[in-house]
Amino acid sequence: MSTWLQGRGASPGVAVAPAFVVAPRERPDELPDAHDGDARRERRRLDEALEQAERDLRDIAEAMTTAADEGQGAIFEAHAEFVADPELASLAREAIDKGTSAEKAVRDAFDEFSGLLAASADEYLAARAADLDDARDRVVDILTGAGPAPVPTRRCVVVATDLTPSDTARLPTELIAGIACEQGSSVSHAAIIARSIGIPAVVGTSGLLETVAADTLVGVDGSTGEVVADPDEEARRDLDERAADERERRRRLASLKGEEGRTSDGRRVEVAANLNGPDAVDPAVEEGAEGSGLVRTEFLFQDRSEAPDVDLQVEQYQTILRAFPNHRVVVRTMDIGADKPLPFVDRDPEQNPALGVRGLRLGLVMPDLLRDQLRALLRARAGLRDAARLAIMFPMVSVPGELTDARRMLEEVAGEEDADLDGVEVGAMIEVPAAALAARRLAREADFLSVGTNDLLQYLFAADRLLADVAGLPDPLVPEVLGLLDRVVADAHAEGAWIGVCGEAAADPVHAAAFVGLGVDELSMSAASILEIKDLLRRVDAGRLRKAVEAAIAAPDAGRARTCVEEAIPAP
Ligand code: PEP
Ligand code: MG
């Protein structure tokens, strides 16, 4: 019998498939350095773990191939080959003979191999380094007793409490029809990933894990935020109709792909894509993105035991820059810390990581990391004169002095590289309330500002962006928030800087309309929303939205502010 649950829609679309439940995994924080002196026993542990991992991987590969998913099968077959590699085993055994624990020996051996692959000039081989990391984790998990991280072997709806970036990294996206999370908000990672690969997602669904067991048939509607467990015939029909409507809507929007973002009265507003990695490039081009307003470069740093070297970064940046000739690509420097920790950065744990050394703060205390990234960006640009226009953006700026320091670092690196900074725009994200207040001074030092509403709202409302219980609090349509943003936009323009919005709010039609009324020059969002926002722009009149936003700022509450903006949006 159908059980309907109500969550929050986080990525549009409808999917029905059996549930794949991602259970929280227990992992020891640190691996033991040394074994207890019995090297023979330790070698046996190693051999058994490698054998078990290989067996598991071959079973998965076979199951996938039987399910006619040969591409996925081949990936797991390749993982099995890695695990069975005699050179790798002998490297690990040598370390065990010197006293190293099996856990550490096998991890180091894998990392040595993966470092070699990652440095390869061959794009395909370099991408295999991530597969090697996956295989490594499987063996280490067997040794520590954590058990291998399960992965789906057929098309499914992923059901979880919430998904971490590494959960999402290890899930084969081709098999994921939809995502449903008990926790999380529309700006948590599961939601962002779902939008970037264009699959439906619902978050903040209380009671989800009590209702849905592994393999239960689940339907998700990412527009209404509904999840249905075990749908009966009537519910199935209902979901099929919704899916057909969604296909029709997307077909109608597809005609806007080649159009530029412009309001009905001719105001140009660029509609760009947020890119979470090279995989997001094709969907963004496919949806008609006008460049990128936010390349989240964390993908290069996460799930690695060492910092990525400059050559690898150059290659990855070039892949992205090449995809958008004649457009601007805003690459944000590594925004690590808080909900995006960096495995190879050895820093004391912080009690409040969201308020700690993250984003540009981390780049300034670990300058070698940031300098390498800036160097890679300049080299990537130098090698590709005709590709996209490079813009460099610094995250989590709190005070103008940080931007001054970052700019100086960029100039120094440019000097060392003999690189010309002419034409490279430099900008700051507005994510911290203090930065919003200091927008005028920041804009004096910047070519552009970009409002990160995900973090700015989290900090303005003191509401953790990952916590479903407080997800209802942050609202860009609160009159005082609109008033603050109005000032930020005016401050940017007064200093000749352009201003965009790259938080998830840019993808919400009512919020986006409000931002247009405030006068922003660019909206950057997940690929899945680009056509919808282009469609919105051609329906609205910027002059009328300006008046609506002025009324919204003077409104007595957020509800009435919303009405002011909604009334200025003609129906499709
Ligand atoms: C933001 O904070 O709005 C933003 C775009 O950055 P991220 O979501 O990567 O923190
Ligand atoms: Mg942010």
Short mmCIF file of N, CA and C in Angstrom, two decimals, residues 469-532:
data_model
loop_
_atom_site.label_atom_id
_atom_site.label_comp_id
_atom_site.label_asym_id
_atom_site.label_seq_id
_atom_site.Cartn_x
_atom_site.Cartn_y
_atom_site.Cartn_z
N ASP A 469 16.15 20.60 10.20
CA ASP A 469 15.30 21.23 11.21
C ASP A 469 15.26 22.75 11.11
N VAL A 470 16.30 23.36 10.55
CA VAL A 470 16.31 24.83 10.47
C VAL A 470 16.26 25.31 9.01
N ALA A 471 15.98 24.37 8.11
CA ALA A 471 16.01 24.73 6.68
C ALA A 471 14.92 25.73 6.31
N GLY A 472 13.88 25.83 7.15
CA GLY A 472 12.79 26.75 6.81
C GLY A 472 13.11 28.21 7.14
N LEU A 473 14.17 28.44 7.91
CA LEU A 473 14.47 29.81 8.36
C LEU A 473 15.04 30.73 7.28
N PRO A 474 16.13 30.32 6.62
CA PRO A 474 16.76 31.26 5.68
C PRO A 474 15.85 31.54 4.49
N ASP A 475 15.64 32.80 4.19
CA ASP A 475 14.75 33.16 3.09
C ASP A 475 15.24 34.48 2.50
N PRO A 476 15.67 34.45 1.24
CA PRO A 476 16.18 35.70 0.66
C PRO A 476 15.10 36.77 0.51
N LEU A 477 13.82 36.37 0.64
CA LEU A 477 12.75 37.35 0.46
C LEU A 477 12.36 38.05 1.75
N VAL A 478 13.06 37.77 2.83
CA VAL A 478 12.85 38.55 4.05
C VAL A 478 13.19 40.01 3.71
N PRO A 479 12.30 40.96 3.99
CA PRO A 479 12.52 42.33 3.50
C PRO A 479 13.90 42.91 3.84
N GLU A 480 14.38 42.64 5.08
CA GLU A 480 15.69 43.22 5.46
C GLU A 480 16.84 42.57 4.67
N VAL A 481 16.67 41.29 4.32
CA VAL A 481 17.70 40.62 3.51
C VAL A 481 17.71 41.24 2.10
N LEU A 482 16.52 41.44 1.56
CA LEU A 482 16.44 42.10 0.24
C LEU A 482 17.07 43.50 0.31
N GLY A 483 16.82 44.19 1.41
CA GLY A 483 17.38 45.54 1.58
C GLY A 483 18.91 45.49 1.60
N LEU A 484 19.44 44.48 2.31
CA LEU A 484 20.90 44.33 2.36
C LEU A 484 21.46 44.04 0.96
N LEU A 485 20.80 43.12 0.24
CA LEU A 485 21.27 42.77 -1.10
C LEU A 485 21.17 43.97 -2.04
N ASP A 486 20.13 44.77 -1.85
CA ASP A 486 19.97 45.96 -2.69
C ASP A 486 21.18 46.87 -2.54
N ARG A 487 21.64 46.98 -1.29
CA ARG A 487 22.81 47.83 -1.04
C ARG A 487 24.07 47.22 -1.65
N VAL A 488 24.19 45.92 -1.53
CA VAL A 488 25.37 45.24 -2.08
C VAL A 488 25.45 45.46 -3.60
N VAL A 489 24.30 45.31 -4.27
CA VAL A 489 24.29 45.49 -5.73
C VAL A 489 24.65 46.94 -6.07
N ALA A 490 24.05 47.89 -5.34
CA ALA A 490 24.34 49.30 -5.62
C ALA A 490 25.82 49.61 -5.37
N ASP A 491 26.38 49.03 -4.29
CA ASP A 491 27.79 49.26 -3.96
C ASP A 491 28.71 48.73 -5.06
N ALA A 492 28.38 47.53 -5.56
CA ALA A 492 29.21 46.95 -6.63
C ALA A 492 29.18 47.88 -7.84
N HIS A 493 27.99 48.25 -8.25
CA HIS A 493 27.86 49.08 -9.46
C HIS A 493 28.52 50.45 -9.27
N ALA A 494 28.42 50.99 -8.06
CA ALA A 494 29.01 52.31 -7.82
C ALA A 494 30.52 52.29 -8.03
N GLU A 495 31.13 51.11 -7.86
CA GLU A 495 32.58 51.01 -8.04
C GLU A 495 32.92 50.39 -9.40
N GLY A 496 31.93 50.27 -10.26
CA GLY A 496 32.20 49.75 -11.61
C GLY A 496 32.38 48.24 -11.67
N ALA A 497 31.98 47.54 -10.63
CA ALA A 497 32.10 46.07 -10.64
C ALA A 497 30.77 45.46 -11.06
N TRP A 498 30.84 44.33 -11.75
CA TRP A 498 29.58 43.62 -12.04
C TRP A 498 29.27 42.70 -10.87
N ILE A 499 28.01 42.29 -10.78
CA ILE A 499 27.65 41.45 -9.64
C ILE A 499 26.71 40.33 -10.07
N GLY A 500 26.99 39.14 -9.55
CA GLY A 500 26.16 37.97 -9.86
C GLY A 500 25.66 37.31 -8.58
N VAL A 501 24.83 36.30 -8.78
CA VAL A 501 24.41 35.45 -7.66
C VAL A 501 24.71 34.02 -8.07
N CYS A 502 25.48 33.31 -7.24
CA CYS A 502 25.80 31.93 -7.61
C CYS A 502 25.32 30.92 -6.57
N GLY A 503 24.58 31.38 -5.56
CA GLY A 503 23.99 30.42 -4.62
C GLY A 503 22.78 29.78 -5.26
N GLU A 504 22.26 28.75 -4.61
CA GLU A 504 21.16 27.99 -5.20
C GLU A 504 19.91 28.83 -5.40
N ALA A 505 19.77 29.93 -4.65
CA ALA A 505 18.58 30.77 -4.80
C ALA A 505 18.45 31.31 -6.23
N ALA A 506 19.58 31.41 -6.95
CA ALA A 506 19.52 31.93 -8.32
C ALA A 506 18.66 31.05 -9.22
N ALA A 507 18.48 29.78 -8.82
CA ALA A 507 17.73 28.84 -9.66
C ALA A 507 16.24 28.83 -9.33
N ASP A 508 15.84 29.55 -8.30
CA ASP A 508 14.42 29.58 -7.92
C ASP A 508 13.77 30.76 -8.65
N PRO A 509 12.74 30.51 -9.45
CA PRO A 509 12.21 31.58 -10.31
C PRO A 509 11.80 32.85 -9.55
N VAL A 510 11.18 32.72 -8.38
CA VAL A 510 10.77 33.94 -7.67
C VAL A 510 11.99 34.68 -7.10
N HIS A 511 12.92 33.91 -6.55
CA HIS A 511 14.14 34.54 -6.03
C HIS A 511 14.92 35.19 -7.18
N ALA A 512 15.02 34.46 -8.29
CA ALA A 512 15.77 35.00 -9.43
C ALA A 512 15.13 36.30 -9.92
N ALA A 513 13.79 36.32 -9.95
CA ALA A 513 13.11 37.55 -10.39
C ALA A 513 13.44 38.70 -9.44
N ALA A 514 13.48 38.40 -8.14
CA ALA A 514 13.84 39.45 -7.18
C ALA A 514 15.25 39.95 -7.44
N PHE A 515 16.18 39.03 -7.73
CA PHE A 515 17.57 39.45 -7.98
C PHE A 515 17.65 40.34 -9.23
N VAL A 516 16.84 40.00 -10.23
CA VAL A 516 16.83 40.84 -11.44
C VAL A 516 16.31 42.24 -11.07
N GLY A 517 15.28 42.29 -10.23
CA GLY A 517 14.77 43.58 -9.77
C GLY A 517 15.83 44.36 -8.99
N LEU A 518 16.69 43.63 -8.29
CA LEU A 518 17.76 44.30 -7.54
C LEU A 518 18.86 44.80 -8.47
N GLY A 519 18.90 44.26 -9.70
CA GLY A 519 19.86 44.77 -10.69
C GLY A 519 21.07 43.90 -10.93
N VAL A 520 21.00 42.60 -10.54
CA VAL A 520 22.21 41.78 -10.75
C VAL A 520 22.46 41.55 -12.25
N ASP A 521 23.72 41.32 -12.57
CA ASP A 521 24.13 41.19 -13.97
C ASP A 521 24.21 39.74 -14.42
N GLU A 522 24.26 38.83 -13.46
CA GLU A 522 24.46 37.42 -13.82
C GLU A 522 23.81 36.53 -12.78
N LEU A 523 23.27 35.40 -13.25
CA LEU A 523 22.72 34.39 -12.35
C LEU A 523 23.41 33.08 -12.70
N SER A 524 23.97 32.40 -11.71
CA SER A 524 24.66 31.15 -12.01
C SER A 524 24.06 30.04 -11.17
N MET A 525 23.83 28.90 -11.81
CA MET A 525 23.02 27.86 -11.15
C MET A 525 23.35 26.49 -11.70
N SER A 526 22.74 25.46 -11.11
CA SER A 526 22.90 24.11 -11.63
C SER A 526 22.32 24.04 -13.03
N ALA A 527 22.93 23.20 -13.86
CA ALA A 527 22.53 23.13 -15.27
C ALA A 527 21.03 22.91 -15.44
N ALA A 528 20.45 22.10 -14.56
CA ALA A 528 19.04 21.71 -14.74
C ALA A 528 18.09 22.90 -14.72
N SER A 529 18.50 24.04 -14.15
CA SER A 529 17.58 25.17 -14.03
C SER A 529 17.79 26.25 -15.09
N ILE A 530 18.83 26.11 -15.91
CA ILE A 530 19.21 27.19 -16.82
C ILE A 530 18.08 27.58 -17.78
N LEU A 531 17.47 26.58 -18.41
CA LEU A 531 16.43 26.90 -19.41
C LEU A 531 15.21 27.53 -18.73
N GLU A 532 14.88 27.05 -17.55
CA GLU A 532 13.74 27.60 -16.85
C GLU A 532 13.97 29.08 -16.51
#
